Short mmCIF file of C-alpha atoms in Angstrom, two decimals:
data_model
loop_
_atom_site.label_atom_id
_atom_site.label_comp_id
_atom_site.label_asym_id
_atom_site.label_seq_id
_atom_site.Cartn_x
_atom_site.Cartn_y
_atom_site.Cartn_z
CA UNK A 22 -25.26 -8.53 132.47
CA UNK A 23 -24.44 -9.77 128.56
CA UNK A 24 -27.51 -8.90 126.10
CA UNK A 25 -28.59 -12.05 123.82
CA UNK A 26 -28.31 -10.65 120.50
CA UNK A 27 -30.58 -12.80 118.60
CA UNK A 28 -29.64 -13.55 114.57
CA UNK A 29 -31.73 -12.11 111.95
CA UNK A 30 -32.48 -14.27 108.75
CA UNK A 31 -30.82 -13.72 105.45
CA UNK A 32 -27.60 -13.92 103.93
CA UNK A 33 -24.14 -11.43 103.85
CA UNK A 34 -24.58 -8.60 106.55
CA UNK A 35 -27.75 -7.64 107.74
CA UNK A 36 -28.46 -4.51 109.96
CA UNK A 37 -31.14 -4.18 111.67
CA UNK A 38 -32.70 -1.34 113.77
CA UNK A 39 -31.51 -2.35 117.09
CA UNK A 40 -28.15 -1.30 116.01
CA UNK A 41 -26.96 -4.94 115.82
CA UNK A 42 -25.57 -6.11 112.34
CA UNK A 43 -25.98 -10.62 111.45
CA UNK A 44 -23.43 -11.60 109.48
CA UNK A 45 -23.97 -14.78 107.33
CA UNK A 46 -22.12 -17.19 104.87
CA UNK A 47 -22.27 -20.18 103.06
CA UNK A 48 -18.71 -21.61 103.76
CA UNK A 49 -19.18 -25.72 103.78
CA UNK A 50 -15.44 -26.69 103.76
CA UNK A 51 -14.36 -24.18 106.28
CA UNK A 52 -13.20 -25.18 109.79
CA UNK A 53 -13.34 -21.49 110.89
CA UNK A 54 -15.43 -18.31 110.30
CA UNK A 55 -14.30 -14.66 110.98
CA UNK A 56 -15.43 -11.42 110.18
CA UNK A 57 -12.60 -8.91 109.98
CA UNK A 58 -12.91 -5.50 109.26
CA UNK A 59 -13.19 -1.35 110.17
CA UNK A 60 -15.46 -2.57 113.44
CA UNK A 61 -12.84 -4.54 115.14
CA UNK A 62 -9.68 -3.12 113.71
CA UNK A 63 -9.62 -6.07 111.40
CA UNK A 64 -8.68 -8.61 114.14
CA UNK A 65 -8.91 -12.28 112.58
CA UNK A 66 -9.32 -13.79 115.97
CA UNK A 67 -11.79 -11.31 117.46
CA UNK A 68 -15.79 -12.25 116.09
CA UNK A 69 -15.60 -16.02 115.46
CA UNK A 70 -19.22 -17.36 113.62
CA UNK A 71 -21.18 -20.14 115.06
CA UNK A 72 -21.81 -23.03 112.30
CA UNK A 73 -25.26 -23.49 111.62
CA UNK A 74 -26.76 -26.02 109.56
CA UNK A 75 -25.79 -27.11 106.04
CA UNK A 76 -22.67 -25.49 106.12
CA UNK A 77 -23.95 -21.61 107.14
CA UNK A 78 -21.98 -19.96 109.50
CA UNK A 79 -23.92 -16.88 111.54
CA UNK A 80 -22.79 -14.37 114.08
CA UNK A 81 -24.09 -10.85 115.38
CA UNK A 82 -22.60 -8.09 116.30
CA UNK A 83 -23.21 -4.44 117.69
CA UNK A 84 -19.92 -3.46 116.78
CA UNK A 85 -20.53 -3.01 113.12
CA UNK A 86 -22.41 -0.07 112.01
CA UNK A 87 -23.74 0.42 108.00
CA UNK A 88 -20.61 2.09 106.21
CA UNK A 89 -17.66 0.26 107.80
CA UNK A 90 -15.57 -2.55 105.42
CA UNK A 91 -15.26 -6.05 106.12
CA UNK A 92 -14.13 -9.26 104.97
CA UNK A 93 -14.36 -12.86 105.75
CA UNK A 94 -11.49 -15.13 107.04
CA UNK A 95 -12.27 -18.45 106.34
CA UNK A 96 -10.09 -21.53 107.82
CA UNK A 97 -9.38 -24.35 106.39
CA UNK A 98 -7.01 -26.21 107.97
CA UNK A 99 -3.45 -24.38 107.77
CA UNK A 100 -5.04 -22.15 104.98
CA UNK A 101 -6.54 -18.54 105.79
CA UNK A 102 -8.92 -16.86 103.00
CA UNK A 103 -10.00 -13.33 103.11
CA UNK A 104 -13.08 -13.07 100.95
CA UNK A 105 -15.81 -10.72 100.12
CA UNK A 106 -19.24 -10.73 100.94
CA UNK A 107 -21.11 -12.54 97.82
CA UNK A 108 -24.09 -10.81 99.13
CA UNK A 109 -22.74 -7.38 99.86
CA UNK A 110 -24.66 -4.39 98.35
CA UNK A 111 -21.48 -2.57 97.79
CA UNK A 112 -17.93 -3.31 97.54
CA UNK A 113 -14.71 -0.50 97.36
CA UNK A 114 -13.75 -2.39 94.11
CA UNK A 115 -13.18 -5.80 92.62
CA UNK A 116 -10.25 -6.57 94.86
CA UNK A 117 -11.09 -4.41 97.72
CA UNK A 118 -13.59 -5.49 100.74
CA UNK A 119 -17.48 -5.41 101.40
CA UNK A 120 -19.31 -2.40 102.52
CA UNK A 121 -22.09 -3.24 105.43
#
């Protein structure tokens, strides 16, 4: 049987108590959403995000656990970005990735 993760509210990633981490971002040109990084051995086609309204894109995850690195692939057409969090607490450094 699958568990329903539900999505908290808020921006970047958000962990939670119930060991399940939301990740969200503001991406309205983007075709695509992933979340790459430590959790899922920075696969770009593993955690797709669901679009939401207004051009937010959401997932959750159990995978991800507070400490582990991650990024965000966005799609645009042919074109692949790799961004940081806006909304991360903590990055390694300016050009490095976002710290859940």
């Amino acid at each position: 049987m699958e568990t329903i993760l539900n999505k908290s509210a808020g921006m970047g990633a958000i962990l939670t108590d119930d060991a399940s981490t939301t990740f969200r971002v503001w991406a309205p040109n983007a075709d695509k959403v992933f979340v790459i990084g430590d959790f899922n051995d920075w696969k770009k086609d593993e955690f797709e995000l669901e679009l939401e309204d207004n051009g937010y894109w959401a997932g959750v995850t159990e995978k991800c656990k507070e400490g582990d690195e991650y990024k965000f692939l966005i799609i645009n057409g042919k074109n692949e970005y790799e961004r940081n969090d806006p909304y991360a607490v903590e990055v390694t450094n300016s050009n490095g990735n976002s710290i859940a």
